[in-house]
mmCIF file of C-alpha atoms in Angstrom:
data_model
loop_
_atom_site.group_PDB
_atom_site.id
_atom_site.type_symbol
_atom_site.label_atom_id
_atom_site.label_comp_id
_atom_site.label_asym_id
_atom_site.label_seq_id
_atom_site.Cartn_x
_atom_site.Cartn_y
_atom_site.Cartn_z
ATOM 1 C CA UNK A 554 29.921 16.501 -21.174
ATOM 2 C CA UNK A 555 28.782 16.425 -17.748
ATOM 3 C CA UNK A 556 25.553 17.296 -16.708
ATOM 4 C CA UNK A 557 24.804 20.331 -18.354
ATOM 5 C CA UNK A 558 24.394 22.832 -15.708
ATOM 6 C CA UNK A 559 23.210 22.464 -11.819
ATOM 7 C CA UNK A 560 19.634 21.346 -12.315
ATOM 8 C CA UNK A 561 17.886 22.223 -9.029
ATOM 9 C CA UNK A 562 19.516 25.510 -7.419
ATOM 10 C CA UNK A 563 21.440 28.044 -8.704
ATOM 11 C CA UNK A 564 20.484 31.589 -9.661
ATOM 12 C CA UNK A 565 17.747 30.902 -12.322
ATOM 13 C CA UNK A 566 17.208 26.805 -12.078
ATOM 14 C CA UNK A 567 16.875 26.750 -15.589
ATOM 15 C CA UNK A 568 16.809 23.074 -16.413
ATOM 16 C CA UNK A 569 13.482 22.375 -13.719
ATOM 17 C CA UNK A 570 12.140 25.440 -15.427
ATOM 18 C CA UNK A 571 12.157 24.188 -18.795
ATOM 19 C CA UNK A 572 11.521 20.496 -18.062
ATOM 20 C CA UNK A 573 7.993 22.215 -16.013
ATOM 21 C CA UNK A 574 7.376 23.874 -19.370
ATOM 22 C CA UNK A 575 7.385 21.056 -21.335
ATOM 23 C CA UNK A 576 5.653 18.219 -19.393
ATOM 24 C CA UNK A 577 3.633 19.904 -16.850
ATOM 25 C CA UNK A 578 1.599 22.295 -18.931
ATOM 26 C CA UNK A 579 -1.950 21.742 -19.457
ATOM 27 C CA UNK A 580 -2.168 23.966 -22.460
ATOM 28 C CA UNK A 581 -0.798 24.004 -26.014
ATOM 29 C CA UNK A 582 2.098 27.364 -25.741
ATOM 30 C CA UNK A 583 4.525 28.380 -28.384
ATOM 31 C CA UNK A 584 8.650 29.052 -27.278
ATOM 32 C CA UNK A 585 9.458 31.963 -29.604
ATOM 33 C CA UNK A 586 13.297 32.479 -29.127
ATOM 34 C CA UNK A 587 14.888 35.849 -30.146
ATOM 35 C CA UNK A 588 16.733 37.073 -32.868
ATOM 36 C CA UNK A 589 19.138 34.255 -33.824
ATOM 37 C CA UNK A 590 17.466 31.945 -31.473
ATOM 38 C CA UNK A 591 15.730 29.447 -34.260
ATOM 39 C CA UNK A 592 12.166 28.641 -34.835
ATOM 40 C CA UNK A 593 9.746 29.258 -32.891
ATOM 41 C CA UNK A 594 7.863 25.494 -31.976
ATOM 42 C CA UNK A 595 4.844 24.879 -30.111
ATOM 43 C CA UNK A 596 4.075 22.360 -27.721
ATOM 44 C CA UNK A 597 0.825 20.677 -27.649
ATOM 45 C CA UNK A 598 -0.793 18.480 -24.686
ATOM 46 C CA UNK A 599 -2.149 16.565 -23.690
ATOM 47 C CA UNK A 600 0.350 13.920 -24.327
ATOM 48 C CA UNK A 601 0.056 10.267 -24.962
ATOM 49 C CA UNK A 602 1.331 7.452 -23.843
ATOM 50 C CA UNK A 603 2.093 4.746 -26.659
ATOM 51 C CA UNK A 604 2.981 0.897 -26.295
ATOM 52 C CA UNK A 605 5.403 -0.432 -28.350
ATOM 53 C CA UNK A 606 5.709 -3.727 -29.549
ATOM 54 C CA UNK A 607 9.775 -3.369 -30.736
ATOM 55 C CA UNK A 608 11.405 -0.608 -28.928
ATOM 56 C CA UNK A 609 12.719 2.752 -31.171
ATOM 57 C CA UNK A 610 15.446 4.999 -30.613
ATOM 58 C CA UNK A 611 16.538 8.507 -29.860
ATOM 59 C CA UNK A 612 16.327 9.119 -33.571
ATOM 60 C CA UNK A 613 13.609 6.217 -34.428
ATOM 61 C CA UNK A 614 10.085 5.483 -33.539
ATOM 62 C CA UNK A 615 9.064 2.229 -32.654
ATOM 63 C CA UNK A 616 6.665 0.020 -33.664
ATOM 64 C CA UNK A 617 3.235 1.289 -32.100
ATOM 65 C CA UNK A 618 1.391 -1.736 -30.631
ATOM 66 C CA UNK A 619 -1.975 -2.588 -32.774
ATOM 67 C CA UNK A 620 -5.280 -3.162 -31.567
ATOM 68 C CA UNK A 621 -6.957 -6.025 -28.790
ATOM 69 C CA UNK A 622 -7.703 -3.220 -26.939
ATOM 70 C CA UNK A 623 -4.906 -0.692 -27.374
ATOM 71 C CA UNK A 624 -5.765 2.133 -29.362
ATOM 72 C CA UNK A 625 -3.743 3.460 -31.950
ATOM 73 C CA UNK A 626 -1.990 6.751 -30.962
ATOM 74 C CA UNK A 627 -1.726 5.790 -27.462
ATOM 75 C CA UNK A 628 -3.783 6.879 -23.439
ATOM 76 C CA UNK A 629 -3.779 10.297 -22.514
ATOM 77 C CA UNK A 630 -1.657 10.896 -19.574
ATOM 78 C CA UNK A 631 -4.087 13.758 -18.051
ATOM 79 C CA UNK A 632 -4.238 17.216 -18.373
ATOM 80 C CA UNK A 633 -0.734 17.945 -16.897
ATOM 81 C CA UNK A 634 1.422 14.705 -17.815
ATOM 82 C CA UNK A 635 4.487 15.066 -15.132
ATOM 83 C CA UNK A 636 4.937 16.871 -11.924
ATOM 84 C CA UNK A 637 6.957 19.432 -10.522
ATOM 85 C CA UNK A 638 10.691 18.450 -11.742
ATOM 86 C CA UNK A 639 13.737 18.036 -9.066
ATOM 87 C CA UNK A 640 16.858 17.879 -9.621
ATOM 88 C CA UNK A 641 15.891 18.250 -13.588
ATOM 89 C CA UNK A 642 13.529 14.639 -12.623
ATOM 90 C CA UNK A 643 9.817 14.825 -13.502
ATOM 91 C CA UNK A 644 7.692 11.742 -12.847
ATOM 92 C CA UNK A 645 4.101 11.189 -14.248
ATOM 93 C CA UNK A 646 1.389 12.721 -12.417
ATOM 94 C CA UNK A 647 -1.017 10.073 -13.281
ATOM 95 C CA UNK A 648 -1.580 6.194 -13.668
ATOM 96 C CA UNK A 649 -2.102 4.667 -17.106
ATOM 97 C CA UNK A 650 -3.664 1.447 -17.940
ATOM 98 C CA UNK A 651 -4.729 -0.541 -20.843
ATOM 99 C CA UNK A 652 -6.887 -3.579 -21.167
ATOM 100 C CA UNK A 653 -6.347 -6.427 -23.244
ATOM 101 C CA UNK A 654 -9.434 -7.466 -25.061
ATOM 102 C CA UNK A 655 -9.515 -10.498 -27.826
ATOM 103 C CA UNK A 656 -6.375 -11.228 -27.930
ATOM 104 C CA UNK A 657 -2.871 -10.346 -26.431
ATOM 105 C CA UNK A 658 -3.162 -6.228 -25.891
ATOM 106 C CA UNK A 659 -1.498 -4.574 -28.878
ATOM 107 C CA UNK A 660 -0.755 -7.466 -30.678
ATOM 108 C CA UNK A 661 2.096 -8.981 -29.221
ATOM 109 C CA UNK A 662 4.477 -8.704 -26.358
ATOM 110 C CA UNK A 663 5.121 -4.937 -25.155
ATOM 111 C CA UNK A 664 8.892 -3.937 -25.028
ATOM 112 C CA UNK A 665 8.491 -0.158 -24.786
ATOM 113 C CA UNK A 666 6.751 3.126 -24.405
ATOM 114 C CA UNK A 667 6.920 6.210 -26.242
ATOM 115 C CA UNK A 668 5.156 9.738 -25.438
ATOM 116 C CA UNK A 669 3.905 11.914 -27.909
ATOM 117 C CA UNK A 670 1.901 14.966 -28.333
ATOM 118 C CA UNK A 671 -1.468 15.857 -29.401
ATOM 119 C CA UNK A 672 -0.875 18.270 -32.127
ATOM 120 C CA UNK A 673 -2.076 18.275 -35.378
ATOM 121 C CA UNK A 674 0.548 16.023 -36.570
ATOM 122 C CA UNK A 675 1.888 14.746 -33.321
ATOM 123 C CA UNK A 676 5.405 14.784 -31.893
ATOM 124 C CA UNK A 677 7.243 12.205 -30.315
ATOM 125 C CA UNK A 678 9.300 13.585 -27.089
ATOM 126 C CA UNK A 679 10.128 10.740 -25.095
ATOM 127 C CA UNK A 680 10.963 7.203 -25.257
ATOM 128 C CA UNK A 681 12.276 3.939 -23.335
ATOM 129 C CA UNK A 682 12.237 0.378 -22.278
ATOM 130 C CA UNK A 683 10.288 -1.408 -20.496
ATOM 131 C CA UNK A 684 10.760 -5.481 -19.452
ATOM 132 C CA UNK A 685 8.774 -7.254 -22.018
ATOM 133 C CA UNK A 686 5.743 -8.469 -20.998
ATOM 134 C CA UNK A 687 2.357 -10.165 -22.934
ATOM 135 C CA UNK A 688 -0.970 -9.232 -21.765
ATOM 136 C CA UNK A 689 -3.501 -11.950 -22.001
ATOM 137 C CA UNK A 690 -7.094 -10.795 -23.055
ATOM 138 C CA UNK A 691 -9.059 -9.298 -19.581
ATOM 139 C CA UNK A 692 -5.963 -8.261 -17.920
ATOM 140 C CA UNK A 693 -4.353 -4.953 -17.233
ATOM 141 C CA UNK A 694 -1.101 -3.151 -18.250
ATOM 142 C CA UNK A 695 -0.899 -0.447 -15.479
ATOM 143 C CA UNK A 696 1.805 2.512 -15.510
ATOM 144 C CA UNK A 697 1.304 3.733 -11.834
ATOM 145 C CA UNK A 698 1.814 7.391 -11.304
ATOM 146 C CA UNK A 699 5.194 8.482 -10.837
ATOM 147 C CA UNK A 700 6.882 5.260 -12.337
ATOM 148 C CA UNK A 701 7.923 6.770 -15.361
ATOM 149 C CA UNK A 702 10.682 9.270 -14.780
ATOM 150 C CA UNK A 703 12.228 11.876 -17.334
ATOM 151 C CA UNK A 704 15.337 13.138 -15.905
ATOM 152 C CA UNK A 705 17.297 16.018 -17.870
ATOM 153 C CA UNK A 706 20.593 14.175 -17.392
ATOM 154 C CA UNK A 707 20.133 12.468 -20.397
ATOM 155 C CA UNK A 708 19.875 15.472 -22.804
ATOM 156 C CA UNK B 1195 11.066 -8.138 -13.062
ATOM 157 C CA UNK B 1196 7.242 -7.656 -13.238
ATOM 158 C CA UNK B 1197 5.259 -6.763 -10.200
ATOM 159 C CA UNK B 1198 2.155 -7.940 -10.778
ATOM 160 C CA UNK B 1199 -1.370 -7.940 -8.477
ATOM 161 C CA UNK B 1200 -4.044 -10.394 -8.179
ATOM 162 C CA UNK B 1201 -7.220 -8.912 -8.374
ATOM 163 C CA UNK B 1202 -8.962 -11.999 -6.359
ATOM 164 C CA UNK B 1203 -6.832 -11.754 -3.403
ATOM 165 C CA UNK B 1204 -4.616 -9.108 -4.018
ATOM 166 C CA UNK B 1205 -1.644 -10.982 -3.341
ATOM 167 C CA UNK B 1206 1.490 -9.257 -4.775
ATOM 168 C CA UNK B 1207 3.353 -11.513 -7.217
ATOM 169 C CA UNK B 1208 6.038 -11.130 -9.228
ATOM 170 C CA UNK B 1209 7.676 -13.004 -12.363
ATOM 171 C CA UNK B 1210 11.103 -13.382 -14.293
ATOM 172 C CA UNK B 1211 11.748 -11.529 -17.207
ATOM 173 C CA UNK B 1212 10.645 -12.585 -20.400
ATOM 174 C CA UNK B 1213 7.840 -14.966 -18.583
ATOM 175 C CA UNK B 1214 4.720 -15.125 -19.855
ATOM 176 C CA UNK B 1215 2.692 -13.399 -16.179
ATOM 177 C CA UNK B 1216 -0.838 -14.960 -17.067
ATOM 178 C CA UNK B 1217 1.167 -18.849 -17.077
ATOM 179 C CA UNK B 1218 3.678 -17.948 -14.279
ATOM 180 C CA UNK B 1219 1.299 -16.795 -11.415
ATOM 181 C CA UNK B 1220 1.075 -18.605 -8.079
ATOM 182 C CA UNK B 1221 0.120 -16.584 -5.270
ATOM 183 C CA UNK B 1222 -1.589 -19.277 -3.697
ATOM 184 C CA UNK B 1223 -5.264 -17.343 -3.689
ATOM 185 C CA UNK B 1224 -6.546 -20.185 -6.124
ATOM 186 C CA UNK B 1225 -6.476 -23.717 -3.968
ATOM 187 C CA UNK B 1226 -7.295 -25.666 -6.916
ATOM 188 C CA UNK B 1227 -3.881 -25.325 -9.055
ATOM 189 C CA UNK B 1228 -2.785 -22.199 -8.296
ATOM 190 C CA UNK B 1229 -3.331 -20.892 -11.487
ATOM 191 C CA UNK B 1230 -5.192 -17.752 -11.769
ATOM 192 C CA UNK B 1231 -8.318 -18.003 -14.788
ATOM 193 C CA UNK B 1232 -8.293 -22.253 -14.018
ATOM 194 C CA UNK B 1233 -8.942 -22.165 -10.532
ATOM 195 C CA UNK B 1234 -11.426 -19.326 -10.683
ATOM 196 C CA UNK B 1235 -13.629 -21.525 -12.279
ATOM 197 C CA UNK B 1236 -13.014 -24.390 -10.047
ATOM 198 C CA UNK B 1237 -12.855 -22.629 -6.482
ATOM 199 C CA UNK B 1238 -14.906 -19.884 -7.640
ATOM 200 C CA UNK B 1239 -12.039 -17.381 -6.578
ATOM 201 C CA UNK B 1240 -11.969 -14.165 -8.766
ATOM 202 C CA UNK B 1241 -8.873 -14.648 -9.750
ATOM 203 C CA UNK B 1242 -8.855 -12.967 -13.199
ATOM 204 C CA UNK B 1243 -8.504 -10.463 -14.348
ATOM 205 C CA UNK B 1244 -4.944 -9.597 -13.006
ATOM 206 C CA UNK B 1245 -3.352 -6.009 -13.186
ATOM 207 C CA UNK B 1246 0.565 -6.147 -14.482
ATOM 208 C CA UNK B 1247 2.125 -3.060 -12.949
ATOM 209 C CA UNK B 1248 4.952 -1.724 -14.291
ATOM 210 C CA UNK B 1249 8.036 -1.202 -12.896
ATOM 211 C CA UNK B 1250 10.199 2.434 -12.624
ATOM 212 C CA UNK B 1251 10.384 3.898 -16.604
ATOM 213 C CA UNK B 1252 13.275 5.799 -17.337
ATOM 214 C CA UNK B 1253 12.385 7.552 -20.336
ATOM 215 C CA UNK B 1254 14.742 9.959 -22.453
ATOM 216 C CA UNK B 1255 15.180 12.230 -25.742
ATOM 217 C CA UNK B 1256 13.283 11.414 -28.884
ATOM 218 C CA UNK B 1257 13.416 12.798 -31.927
ATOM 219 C CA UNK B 1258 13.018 11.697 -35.535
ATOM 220 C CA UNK B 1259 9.741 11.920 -36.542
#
């Protein structure tokens, strides 16, 4: 299927409507559908930004990068995560960085990113790639803001 | 790539895939060998610690857990 509707005009630019709803709310809201709908779920930020030392899948988490400065269960990613979609394309509102101490940051070389949730149990939501790269104790792994993108093509 | 910045000079530098940054840097800032952590020690350039930016993320769908 093509993309899945016009993402940016149209009469109710649904898909920049829901992809605001998801990553750019700073508070934990529940989507209750109606009557036939399916569950209600809530989503819960902030969210978190995980390294990953072997990359996952759309179906399968990765494996989360341990220790030497990373800590487990990822960086927050601020209060609201991403910024006003376009075009169904949100980018992250602000810079996250990580700082390898006794060793190589995380364990090992970093191949990928995942972001999750801060709910009870937390939720993964997004995931992807990154050129792998070892951090050598003192130095910095820095996600500038707006370099990760989420675009609503790919759903 | 990897765009990487050196936080002595804060030369812009930038290394191959799959290349260990902290072994691969030459920006020239450090006079002694050009190797950032060595030559701060010898020219007493700051040379380390060194900030590896990442590059544009495209991240999508994830489910499974």
């Amino acid at each position: 299927m093509a993309n899945m509707t016009d993402r940016n005009t149209g009469g109710n630019n649904l898909v920049n409507k829901l992809m605001q709803a998801m990553y750019t709310s700073s508070t934990s809201f529940t989507i209750t559908p109606g009557t036939g709908g399916g569950s209600a779920f809530t989503i819960t930020p902030p969210f978190k930004l995980r390294l990953m030392t072997a990359t996952g899948s759309n179906t399968a988490n990765g494996t989360e990068a341990s220790g030497n400065g990373y800590t487990t269960g990822g960086t927050s990613m601020g209060s609201s995560a991403f910024g006003t979609p376009s075009g169904g394309v949100s980018t992250n509102n602000n810079a996250v960085s990580y700082t390898a101490s006794g060793g190589n940051l995380g364990g090992g070389a970093i191949v990928g990113i995942e972001i999750w949730d801060t709910a009870a149990t937390p939720l993964r939501y997004l995931q992807g790639s990154i050129t792998s790269v070892t951090v050598a104790t003192g130095n910095t792994l820095n996600f500038a803001a707006g370099s990760i993108s989420a675009d609503a093509s790919q759903w | 790539m990897l765009s990487l910045t050196c936080n002595g000079c804060g030369a812009a530098v930038t290394v191959t895939d799959g290349t260990d940054p902290d072994a691969a840097l030459a920006c020239g800032c450090c006079p002694q060998d050009h190797h950032h952590g060595q030559a701060a020690i010898e020219s007493g350039v700051a040379c380390r610690p060194i900030t590896i930016t990442v590059g544009q993320v495209q991240v999508g769908p994830a489910g499974g857990n």
